[in-house]
Tab-separated table of C-alpha atoms in Angstrom:
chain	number	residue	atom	x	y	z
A	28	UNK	CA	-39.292	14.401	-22.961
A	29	UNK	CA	-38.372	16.581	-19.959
A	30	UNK	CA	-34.533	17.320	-19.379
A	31	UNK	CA	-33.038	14.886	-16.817
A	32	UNK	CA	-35.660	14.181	-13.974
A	33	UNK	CA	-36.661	0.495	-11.602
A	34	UNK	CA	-35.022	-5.658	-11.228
A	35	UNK	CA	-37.049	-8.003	-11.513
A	36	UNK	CA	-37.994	-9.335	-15.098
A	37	UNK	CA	-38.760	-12.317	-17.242
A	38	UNK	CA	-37.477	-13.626	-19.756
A	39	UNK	CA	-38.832	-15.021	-22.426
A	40	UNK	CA	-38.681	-18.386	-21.118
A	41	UNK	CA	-40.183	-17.768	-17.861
A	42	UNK	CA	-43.631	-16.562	-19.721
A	43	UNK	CA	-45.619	-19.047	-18.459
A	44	UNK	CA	-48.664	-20.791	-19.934
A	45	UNK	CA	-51.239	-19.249	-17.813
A	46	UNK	CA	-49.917	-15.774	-18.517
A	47	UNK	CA	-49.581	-17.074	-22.518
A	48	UNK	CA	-53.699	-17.450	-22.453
A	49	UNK	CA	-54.311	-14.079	-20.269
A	50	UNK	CA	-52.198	-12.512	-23.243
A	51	UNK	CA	-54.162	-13.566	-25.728
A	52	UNK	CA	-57.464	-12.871	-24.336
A	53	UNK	CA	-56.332	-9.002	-23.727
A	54	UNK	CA	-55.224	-8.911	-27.181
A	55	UNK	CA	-58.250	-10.008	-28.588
A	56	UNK	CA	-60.075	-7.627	-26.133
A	57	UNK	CA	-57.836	-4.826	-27.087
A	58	UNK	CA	-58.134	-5.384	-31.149
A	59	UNK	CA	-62.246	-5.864	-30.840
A	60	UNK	CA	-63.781	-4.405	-28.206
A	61	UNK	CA	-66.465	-1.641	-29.230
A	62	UNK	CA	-65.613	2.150	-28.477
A	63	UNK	CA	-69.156	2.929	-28.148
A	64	UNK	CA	-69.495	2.357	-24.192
A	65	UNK	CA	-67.825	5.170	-22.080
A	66	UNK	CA	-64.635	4.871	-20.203
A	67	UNK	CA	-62.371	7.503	-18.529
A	68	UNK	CA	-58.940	7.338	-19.185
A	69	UNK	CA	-56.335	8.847	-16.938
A	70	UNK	CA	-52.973	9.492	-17.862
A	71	UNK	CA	-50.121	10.472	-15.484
A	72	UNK	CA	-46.985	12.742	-16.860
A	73	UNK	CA	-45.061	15.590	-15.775
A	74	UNK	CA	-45.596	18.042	-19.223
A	75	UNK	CA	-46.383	21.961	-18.665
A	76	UNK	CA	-47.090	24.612	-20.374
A	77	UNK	CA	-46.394	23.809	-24.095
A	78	UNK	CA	-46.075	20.301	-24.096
A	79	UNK	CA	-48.856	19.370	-21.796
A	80	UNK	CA	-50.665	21.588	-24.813
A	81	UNK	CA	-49.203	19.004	-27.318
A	82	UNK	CA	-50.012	15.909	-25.174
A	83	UNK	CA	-53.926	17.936	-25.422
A	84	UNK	CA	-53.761	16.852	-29.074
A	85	UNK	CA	-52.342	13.532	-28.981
A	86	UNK	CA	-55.394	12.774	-26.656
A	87	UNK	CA	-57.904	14.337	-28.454
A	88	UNK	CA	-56.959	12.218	-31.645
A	89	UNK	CA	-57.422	9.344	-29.237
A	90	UNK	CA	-60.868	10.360	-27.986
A	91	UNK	CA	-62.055	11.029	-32.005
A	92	UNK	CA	-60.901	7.804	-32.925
A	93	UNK	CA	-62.549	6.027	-29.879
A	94	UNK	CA	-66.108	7.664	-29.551
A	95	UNK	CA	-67.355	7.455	-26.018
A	96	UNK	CA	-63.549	7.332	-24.270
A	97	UNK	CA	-62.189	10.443	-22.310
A	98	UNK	CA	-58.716	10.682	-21.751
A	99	UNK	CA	-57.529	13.244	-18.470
A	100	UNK	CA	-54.179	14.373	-18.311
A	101	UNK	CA	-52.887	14.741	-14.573
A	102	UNK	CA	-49.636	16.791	-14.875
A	103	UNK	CA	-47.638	16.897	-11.653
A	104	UNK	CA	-44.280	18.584	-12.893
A	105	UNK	CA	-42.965	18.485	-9.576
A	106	UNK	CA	-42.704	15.882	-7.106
A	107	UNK	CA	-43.853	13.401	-9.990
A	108	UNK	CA	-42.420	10.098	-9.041
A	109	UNK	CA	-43.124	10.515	-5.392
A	110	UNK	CA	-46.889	11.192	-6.613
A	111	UNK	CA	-47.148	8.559	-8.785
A	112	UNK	CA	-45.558	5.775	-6.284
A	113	UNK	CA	-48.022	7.093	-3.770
A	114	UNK	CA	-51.368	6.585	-5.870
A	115	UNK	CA	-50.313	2.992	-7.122
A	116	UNK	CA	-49.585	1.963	-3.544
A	117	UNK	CA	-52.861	2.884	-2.659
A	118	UNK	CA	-54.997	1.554	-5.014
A	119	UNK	CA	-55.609	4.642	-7.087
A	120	UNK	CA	-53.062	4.634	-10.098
A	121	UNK	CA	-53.834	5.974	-13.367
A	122	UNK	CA	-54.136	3.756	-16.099
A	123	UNK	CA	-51.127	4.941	-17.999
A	124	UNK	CA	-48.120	6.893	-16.943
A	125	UNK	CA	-44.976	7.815	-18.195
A	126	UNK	CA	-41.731	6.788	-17.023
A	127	UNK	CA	-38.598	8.772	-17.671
A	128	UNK	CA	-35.215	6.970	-18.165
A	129	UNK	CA	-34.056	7.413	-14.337
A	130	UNK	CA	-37.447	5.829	-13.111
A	131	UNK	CA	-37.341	2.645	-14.608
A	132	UNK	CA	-35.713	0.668	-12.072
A	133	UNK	CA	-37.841	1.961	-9.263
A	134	UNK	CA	-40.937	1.040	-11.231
A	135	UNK	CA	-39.707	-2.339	-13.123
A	136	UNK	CA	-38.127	-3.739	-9.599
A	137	UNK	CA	-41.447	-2.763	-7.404
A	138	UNK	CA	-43.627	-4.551	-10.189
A	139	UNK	CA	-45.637	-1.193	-10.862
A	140	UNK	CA	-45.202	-1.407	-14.783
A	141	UNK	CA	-46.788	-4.139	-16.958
A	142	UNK	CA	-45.111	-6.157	-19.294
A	143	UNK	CA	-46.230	-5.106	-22.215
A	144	UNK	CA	-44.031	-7.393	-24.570
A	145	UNK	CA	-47.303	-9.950	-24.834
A	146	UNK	CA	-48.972	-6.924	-26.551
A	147	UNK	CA	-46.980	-5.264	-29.295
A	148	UNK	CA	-48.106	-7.382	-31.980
A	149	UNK	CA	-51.896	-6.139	-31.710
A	150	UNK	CA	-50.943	-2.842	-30.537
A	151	UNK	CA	-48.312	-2.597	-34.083
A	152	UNK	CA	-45.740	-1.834	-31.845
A	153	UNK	CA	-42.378	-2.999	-33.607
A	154	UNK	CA	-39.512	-2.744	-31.251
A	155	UNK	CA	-36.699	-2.481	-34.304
A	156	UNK	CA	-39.053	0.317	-35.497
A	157	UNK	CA	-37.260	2.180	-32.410
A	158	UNK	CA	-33.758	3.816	-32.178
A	159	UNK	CA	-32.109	1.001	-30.298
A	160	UNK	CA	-30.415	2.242	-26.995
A	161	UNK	CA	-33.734	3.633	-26.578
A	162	UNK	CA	-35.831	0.741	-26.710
A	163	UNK	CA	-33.011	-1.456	-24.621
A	164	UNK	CA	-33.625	1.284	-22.187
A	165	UNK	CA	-37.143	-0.352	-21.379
A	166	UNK	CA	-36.329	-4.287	-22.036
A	167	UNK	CA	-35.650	-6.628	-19.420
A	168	UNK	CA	-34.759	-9.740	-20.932
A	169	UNK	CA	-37.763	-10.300	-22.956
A	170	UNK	CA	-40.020	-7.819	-21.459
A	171	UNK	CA	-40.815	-4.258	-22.565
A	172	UNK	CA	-41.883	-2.409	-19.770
A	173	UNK	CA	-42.496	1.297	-21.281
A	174	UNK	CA	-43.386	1.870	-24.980
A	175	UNK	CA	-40.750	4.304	-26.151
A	176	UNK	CA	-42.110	7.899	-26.443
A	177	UNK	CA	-39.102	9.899	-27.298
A	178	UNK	CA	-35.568	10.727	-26.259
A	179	UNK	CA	-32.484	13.061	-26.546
A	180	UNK	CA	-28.881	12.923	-26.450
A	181	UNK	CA	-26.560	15.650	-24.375
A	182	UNK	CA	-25.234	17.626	-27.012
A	183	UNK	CA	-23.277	20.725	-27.214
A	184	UNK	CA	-25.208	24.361	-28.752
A	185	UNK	CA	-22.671	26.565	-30.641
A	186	UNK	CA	-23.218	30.011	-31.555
A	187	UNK	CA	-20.893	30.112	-34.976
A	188	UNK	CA	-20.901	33.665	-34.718
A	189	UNK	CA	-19.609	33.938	-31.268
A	190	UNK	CA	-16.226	31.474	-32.643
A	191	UNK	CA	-16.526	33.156	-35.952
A	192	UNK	CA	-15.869	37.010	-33.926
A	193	UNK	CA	-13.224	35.588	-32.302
A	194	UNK	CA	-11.701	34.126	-35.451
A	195	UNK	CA	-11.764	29.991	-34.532
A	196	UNK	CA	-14.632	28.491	-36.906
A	197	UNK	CA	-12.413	26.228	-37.935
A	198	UNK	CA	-12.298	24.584	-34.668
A	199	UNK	CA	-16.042	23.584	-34.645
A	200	UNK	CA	-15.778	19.370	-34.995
A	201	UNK	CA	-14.064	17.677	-37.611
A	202	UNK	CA	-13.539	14.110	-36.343
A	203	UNK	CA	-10.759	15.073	-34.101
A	204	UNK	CA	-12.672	17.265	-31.976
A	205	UNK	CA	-10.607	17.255	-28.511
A	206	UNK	CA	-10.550	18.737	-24.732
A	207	UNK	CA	-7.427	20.915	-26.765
A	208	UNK	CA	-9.746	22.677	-29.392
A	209	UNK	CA	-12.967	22.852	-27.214
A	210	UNK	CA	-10.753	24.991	-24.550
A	211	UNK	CA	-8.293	27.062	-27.408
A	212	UNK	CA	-11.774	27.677	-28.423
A	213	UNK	CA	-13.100	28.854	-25.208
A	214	UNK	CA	-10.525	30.776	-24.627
A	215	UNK	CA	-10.479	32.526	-27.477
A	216	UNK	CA	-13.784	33.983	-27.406
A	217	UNK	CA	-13.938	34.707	-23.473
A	218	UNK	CA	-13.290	38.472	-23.950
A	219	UNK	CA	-14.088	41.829	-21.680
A	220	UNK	CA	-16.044	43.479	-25.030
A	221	UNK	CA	-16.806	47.070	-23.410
A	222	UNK	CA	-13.358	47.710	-21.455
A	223	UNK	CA	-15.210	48.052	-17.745
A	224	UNK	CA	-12.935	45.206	-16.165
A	225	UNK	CA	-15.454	42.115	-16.321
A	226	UNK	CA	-15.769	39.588	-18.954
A	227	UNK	CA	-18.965	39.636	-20.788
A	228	UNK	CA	-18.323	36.860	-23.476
A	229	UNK	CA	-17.539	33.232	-21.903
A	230	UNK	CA	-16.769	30.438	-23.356
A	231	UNK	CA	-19.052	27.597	-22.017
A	232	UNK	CA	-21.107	27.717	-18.187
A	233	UNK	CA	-20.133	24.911	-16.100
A	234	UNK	CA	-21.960	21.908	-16.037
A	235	UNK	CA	-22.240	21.406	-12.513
A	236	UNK	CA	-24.488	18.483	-12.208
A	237	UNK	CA	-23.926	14.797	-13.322
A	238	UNK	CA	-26.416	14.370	-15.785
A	239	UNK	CA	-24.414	16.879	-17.809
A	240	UNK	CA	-20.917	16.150	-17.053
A	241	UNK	CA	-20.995	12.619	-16.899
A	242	UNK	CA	-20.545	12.371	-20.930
A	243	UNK	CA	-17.107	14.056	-19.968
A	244	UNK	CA	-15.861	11.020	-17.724
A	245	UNK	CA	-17.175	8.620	-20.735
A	246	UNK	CA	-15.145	10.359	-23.411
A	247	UNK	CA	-12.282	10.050	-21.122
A	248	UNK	CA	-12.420	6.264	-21.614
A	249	UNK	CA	-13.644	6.377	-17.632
A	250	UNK	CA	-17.069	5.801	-15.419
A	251	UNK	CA	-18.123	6.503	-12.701
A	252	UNK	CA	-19.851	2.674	-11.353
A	253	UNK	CA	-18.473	-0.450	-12.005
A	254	UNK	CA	-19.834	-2.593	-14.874
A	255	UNK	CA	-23.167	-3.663	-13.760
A	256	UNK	CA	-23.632	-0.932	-11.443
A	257	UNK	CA	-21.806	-2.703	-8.546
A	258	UNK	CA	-19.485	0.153	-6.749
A	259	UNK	CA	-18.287	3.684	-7.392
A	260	UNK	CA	-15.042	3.491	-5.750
A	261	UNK	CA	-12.626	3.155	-8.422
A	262	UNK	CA	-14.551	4.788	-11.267
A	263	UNK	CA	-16.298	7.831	-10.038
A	264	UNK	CA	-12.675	8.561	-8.138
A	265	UNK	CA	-10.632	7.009	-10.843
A	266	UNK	CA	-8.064	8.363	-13.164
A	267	UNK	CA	-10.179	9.254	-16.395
A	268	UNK	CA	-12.777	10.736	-14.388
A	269	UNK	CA	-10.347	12.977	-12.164
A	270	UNK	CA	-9.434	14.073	-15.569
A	271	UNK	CA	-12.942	14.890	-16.388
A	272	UNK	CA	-13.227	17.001	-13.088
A	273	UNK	CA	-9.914	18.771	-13.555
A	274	UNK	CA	-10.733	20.018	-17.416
A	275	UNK	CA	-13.912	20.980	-16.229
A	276	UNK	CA	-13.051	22.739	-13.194
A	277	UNK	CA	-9.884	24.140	-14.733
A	278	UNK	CA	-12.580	26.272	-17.078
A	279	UNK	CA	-14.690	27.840	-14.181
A	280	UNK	CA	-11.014	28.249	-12.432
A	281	UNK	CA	-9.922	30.184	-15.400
A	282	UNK	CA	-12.734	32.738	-16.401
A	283	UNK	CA	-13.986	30.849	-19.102
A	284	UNK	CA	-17.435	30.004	-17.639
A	285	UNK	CA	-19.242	32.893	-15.728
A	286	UNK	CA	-18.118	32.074	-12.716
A	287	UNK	CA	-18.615	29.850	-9.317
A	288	UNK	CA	-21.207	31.789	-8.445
A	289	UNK	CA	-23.462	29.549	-10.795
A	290	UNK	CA	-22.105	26.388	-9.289
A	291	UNK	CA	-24.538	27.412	-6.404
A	292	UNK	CA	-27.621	27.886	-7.692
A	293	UNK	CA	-27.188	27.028	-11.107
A	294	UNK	CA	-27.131	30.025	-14.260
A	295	UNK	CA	-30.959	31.060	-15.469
A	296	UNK	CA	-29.091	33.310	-17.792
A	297	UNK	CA	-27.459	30.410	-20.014
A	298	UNK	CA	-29.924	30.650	-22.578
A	299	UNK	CA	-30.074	34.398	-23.089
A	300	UNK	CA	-26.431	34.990	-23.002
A	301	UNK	CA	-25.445	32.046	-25.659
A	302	UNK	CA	-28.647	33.606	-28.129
A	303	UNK	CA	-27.680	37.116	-27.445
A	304	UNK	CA	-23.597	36.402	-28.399
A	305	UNK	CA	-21.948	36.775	-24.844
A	306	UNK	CA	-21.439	32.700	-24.979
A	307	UNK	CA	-19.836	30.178	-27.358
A	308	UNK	CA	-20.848	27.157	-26.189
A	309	UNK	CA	-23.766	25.549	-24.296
A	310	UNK	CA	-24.645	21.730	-22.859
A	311	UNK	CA	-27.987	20.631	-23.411
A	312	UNK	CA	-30.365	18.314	-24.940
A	313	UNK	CA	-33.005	18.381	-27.436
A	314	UNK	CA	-35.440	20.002	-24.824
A	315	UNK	CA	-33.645	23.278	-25.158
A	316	UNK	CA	-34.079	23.471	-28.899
A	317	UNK	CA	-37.382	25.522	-29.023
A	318	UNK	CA	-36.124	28.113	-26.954
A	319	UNK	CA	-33.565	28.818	-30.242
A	320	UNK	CA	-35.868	27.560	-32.923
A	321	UNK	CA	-37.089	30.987	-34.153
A	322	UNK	CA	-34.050	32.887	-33.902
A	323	UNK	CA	-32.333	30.167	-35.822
A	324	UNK	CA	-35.119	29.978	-38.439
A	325	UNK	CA	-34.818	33.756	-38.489
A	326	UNK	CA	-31.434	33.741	-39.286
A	327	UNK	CA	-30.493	35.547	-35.878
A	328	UNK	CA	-28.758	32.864	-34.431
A	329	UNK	CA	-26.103	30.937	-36.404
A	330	UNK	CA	-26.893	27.657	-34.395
A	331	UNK	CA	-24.634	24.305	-34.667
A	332	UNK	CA	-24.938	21.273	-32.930
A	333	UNK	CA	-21.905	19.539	-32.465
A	334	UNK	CA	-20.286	16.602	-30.381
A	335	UNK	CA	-19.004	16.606	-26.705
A	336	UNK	CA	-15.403	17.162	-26.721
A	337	UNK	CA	-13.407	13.914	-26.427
A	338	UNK	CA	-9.727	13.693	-24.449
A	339	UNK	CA	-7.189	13.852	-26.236
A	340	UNK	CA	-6.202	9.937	-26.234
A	341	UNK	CA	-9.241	9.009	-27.482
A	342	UNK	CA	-10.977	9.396	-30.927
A	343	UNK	CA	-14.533	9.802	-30.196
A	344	UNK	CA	-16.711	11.033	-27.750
A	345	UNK	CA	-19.459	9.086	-26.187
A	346	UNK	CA	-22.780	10.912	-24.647
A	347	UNK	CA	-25.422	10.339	-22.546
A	348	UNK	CA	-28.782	9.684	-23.703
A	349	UNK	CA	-32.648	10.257	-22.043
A	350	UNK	CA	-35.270	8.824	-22.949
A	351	UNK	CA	-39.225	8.384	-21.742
A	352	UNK	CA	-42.077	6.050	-22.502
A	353	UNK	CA	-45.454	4.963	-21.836
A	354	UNK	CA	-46.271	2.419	-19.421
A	355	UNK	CA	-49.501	1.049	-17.332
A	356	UNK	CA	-49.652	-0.084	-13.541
A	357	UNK	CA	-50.864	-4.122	-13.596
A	358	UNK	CA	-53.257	-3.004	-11.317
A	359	UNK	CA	-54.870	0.416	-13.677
A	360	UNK	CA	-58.072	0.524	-13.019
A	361	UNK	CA	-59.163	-0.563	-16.796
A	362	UNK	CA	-56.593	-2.721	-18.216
A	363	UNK	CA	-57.597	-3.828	-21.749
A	364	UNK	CA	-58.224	-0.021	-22.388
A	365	UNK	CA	-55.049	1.201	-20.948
A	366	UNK	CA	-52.964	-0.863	-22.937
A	367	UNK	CA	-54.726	0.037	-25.926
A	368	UNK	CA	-53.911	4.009	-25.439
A	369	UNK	CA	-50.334	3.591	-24.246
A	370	UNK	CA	-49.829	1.928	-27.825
A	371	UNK	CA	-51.628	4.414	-29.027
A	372	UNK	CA	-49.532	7.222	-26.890
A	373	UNK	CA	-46.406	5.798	-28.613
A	374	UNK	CA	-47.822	4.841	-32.010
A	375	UNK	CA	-45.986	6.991	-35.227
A	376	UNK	CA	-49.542	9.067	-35.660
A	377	UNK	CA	-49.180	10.229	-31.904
A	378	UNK	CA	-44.916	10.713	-32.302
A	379	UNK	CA	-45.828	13.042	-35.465
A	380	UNK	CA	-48.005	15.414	-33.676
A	381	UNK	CA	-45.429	15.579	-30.515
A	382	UNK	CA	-42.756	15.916	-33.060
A	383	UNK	CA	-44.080	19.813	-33.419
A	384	UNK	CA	-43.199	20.524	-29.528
A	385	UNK	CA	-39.284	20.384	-30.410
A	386	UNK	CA	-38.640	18.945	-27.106
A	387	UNK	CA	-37.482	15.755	-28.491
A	388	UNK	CA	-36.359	13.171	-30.891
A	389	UNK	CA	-39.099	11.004	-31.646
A	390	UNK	CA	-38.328	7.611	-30.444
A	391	UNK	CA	-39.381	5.735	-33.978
A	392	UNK	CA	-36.432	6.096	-36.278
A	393	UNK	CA	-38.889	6.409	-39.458
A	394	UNK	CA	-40.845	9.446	-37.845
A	395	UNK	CA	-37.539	11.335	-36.442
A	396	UNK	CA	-36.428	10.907	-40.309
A	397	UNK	CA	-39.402	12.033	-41.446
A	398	UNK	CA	-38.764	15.337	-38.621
A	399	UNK	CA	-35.149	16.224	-40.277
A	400	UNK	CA	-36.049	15.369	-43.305
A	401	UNK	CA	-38.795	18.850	-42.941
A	402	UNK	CA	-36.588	21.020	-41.017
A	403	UNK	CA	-34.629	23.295	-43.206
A	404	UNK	CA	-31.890	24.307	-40.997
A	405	UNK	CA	-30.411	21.016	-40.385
A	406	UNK	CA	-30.369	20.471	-36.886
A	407	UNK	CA	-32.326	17.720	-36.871
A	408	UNK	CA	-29.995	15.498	-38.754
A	409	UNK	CA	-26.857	17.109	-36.305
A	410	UNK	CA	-28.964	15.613	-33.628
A	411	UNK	CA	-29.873	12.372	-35.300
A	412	UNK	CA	-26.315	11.961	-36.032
A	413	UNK	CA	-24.913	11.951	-32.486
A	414	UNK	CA	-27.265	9.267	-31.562
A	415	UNK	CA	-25.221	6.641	-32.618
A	416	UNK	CA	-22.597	6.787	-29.910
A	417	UNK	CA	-23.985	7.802	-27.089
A	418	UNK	CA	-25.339	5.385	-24.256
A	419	UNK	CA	-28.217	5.556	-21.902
A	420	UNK	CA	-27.630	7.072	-18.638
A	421	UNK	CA	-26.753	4.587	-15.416
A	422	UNK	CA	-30.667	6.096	-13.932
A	423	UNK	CA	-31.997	3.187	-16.656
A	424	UNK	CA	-30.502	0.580	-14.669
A	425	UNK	CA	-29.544	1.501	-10.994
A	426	UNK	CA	-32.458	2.249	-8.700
A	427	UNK	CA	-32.286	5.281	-7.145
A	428	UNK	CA	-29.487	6.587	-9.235
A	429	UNK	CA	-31.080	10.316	-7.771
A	430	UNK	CA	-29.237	9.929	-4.574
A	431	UNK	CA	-25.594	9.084	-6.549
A	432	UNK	CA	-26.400	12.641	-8.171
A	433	UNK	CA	-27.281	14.246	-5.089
A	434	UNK	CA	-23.807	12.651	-3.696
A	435	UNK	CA	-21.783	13.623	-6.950
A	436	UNK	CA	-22.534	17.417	-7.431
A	437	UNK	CA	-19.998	17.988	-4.180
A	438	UNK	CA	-17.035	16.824	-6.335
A	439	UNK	CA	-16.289	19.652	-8.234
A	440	UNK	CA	-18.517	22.144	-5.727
A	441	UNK	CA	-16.316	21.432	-3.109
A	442	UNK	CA	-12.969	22.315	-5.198
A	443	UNK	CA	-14.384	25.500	-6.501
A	444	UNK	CA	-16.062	26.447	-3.408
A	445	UNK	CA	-13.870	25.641	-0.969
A	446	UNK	CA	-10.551	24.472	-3.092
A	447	UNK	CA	-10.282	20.843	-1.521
A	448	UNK	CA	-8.594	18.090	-3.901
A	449	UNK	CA	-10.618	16.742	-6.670
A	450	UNK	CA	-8.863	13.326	-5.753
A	451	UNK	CA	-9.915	13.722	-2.020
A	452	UNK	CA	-13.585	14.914	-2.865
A	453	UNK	CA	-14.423	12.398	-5.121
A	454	UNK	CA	-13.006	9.560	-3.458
A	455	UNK	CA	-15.179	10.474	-0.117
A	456	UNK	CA	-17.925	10.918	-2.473
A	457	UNK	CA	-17.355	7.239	-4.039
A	458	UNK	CA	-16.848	6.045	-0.410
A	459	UNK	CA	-19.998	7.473	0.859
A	460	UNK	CA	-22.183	6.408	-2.567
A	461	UNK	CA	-21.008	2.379	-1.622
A	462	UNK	CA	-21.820	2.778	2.119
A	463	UNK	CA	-25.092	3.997	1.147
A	464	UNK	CA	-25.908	1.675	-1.484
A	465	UNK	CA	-24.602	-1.486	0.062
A	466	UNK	CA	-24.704	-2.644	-3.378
């Protein structure tokens, strides 16, 4: 799983014959062929560092359990999907890739992933094994175009002791957790600790892009397309999401975030200050979770993870969720064996060994028990438990959904920059998102 980085389908009934037999024969291939004659296996993802040292393991377990098969990892952790597009197109794809949550309609609607629905059954991949926004994520009517690898909801980091100093505990979520008590709360603990005229404890740091502040809009009962993905003007400009924008703004407007300097080139800090006690409050997924692990295990950091605050008029909040998973080009260069490691890739033995990284929430609901059921601290089962009502992010099913981001970080830029209208911003925004899109 990294942290936030394609339509045409079949449905069952449109499986033909033909494509029935083909099916079977790969199967058979798949569940008999020897592993004694050599192959080369290349896989396409974006890991680094740690994980891509993780990923190292899952393939070596492949390559001991099929003697004679190497498997090469080709990381690209930038410009990934414009890489990977490029090598399918001409003729050179690997045989399996991942896909994160945002690519799928680009790859699903360009016919660059296989179906791999005719193949679960000898590959003992179970789709109800599989947390189930998170396998939807990947289905197109009957089709399964990426084998789930693993997945994360947005979440919000608290530092107890930060809310504990400044005497509000008590607000941490109980199942009224609201806008009201997420900003009594921030306000609270935003305090100028050493008496030289600056704050040095904040409250939150503002979530200037969508993929963060888009759970905000949904637990404001608003959205910002249409159902179906057909428009933005109306939603991302509508009254529950100028909400959104206001509360959020109104923080950063206020001194409770660091300041609008971050809204330009983002906050490297975050981390540091919410570990070291100079912030409450942070937004992030599971992928951030390592960087606290020790301290928390420690005892240095009193971590919770709690829900995204909810507006007041409603009585939960819903989150967004992001999920990746293994898929193979029709045309990889050996297809029987491809399909046999992407099950492989997202089989329980393989989620169990990633499981170590952190990074994620295994995408097999058995095996991310299994994870929380180990971890001592309980954040695994704060995470498991927020699952339930989020929803997959719009990437999954509009194609290009990049560009809409691109468009939406002006909303709230342009108010604290330049201290335009959040109504006028975001309805140029929505205007400009429809022209484009032509949906």
């Amino acid at each position: 799983m990294t942290s936030p980085r394609p339509r045409a389908s079949r449905s069952p009934r449109a499986v033909t014959s033909r494509a029935a037999i083909l099916a079977t024969a790969v199967l058979s291939a798949v569940a008999c062929a020897p592993d004694g004659s050599d192959a080369v296996l290349r896989v396409a993802l974006w890991a680094g560092g740690h994980e891509l040292e993780i990923e190292r393991q899952v393939a070596d377990r492949y390559e001991a359990l099929h003697p004679g098969v190497r498997v090469v990892l080709e990381s690209a952790p930038n410009g990934y999907e414009e890489r990977l597009l490029t090598s399918i197109a001409a003729g050179r794809p690997p045989d399996v890739y991942l896909m994160d949550s945002p690519d799928i309609p680009t790859f699903v609607e360009r016919g660059l992933a296989l179906d791999l629905a005719p193949y679960q059954e000898a590959l003992g991949f179970r789709p109800d094994s599989v947390f189930g926004q998170v396998a939807d994520a990947f289905r197109r009517g009957g089709s399964m175009f990426a084998l789930p690898k693993d997945f994360t909801p947005m979440v919000l980091y608290a530092n107890r002791s930060v809310l504990a100093a400044a005497g509000v505990e008590d607000l941490l979520p109980a199942p009224g957790w609201t806008w009201t008590d997420f900003r009594r709360a921030a306000e609270a603990v935003t305090a100028d600790t050493d008496g030289d005229g600056r704050k040095d404890v904040f409250g939150f740091d503002f979530p200037r892009n969508l993929y963060q502040w888009v759970p905000f809009v949904w637990s404001a009962g608003g959205d910002i397309l249409a159902p179906g993905g057909s428009r933005a003007a109306g939603y991302l400009d509508g009254p529950e999401a100028l909400e959104a924008y206001r509360f959020l703004t109104a923080l950063a407007e206020d001194g409770l975030t660091p300041g609008a300097q971050f809204v330009q080139q983002g906050d490297p800090a975050r981390e540091a200050r919410f570990a070291s006690g100079s912030q409450a409050f942070l937004l992030s997924g599971h992928w951030t979770l390592p960087v606290f692990r020790d301290l928390v295990e420690a005892g240095a950091l009193d971590l919770a993870i709690v829900p995204i605050p909810h507006h007041p008029s409603r009585t939960a909040a819903t989150s967004v969720l992001y999920a990746s998973g293994w898929a193979v080009p029709p045309n990889a260069p050996n297809l029987r064996r491809a399909i046999d490691l992407a099950g492989f890739l997202a089989s329980p033995e393989a989620q169990r060994i990633r499981a170590r990284s952190g990074l994620a929430i295994p995408s097999r609901a058995d095996v991310a028990a299994e994870t929380a059921a180990a971890d001592g601290t309980g954040v695994e089962d704060s995470f498991i438990a927020l699952v339930e009502g989020a929803r997959m992010t719009w990437g999954a099913q509009v194609r290009d959904f990049s560009r809409i981001e691109a468009l939406a970080v002006e909303i709230m830029d342009r108010r604290l920059v330049r201290g335009e209208s959040l109504a006028s911003s975001a309805s140029d925004v929505a205007r400009r998102i429809d022209a484009e899109f032509e949906w």
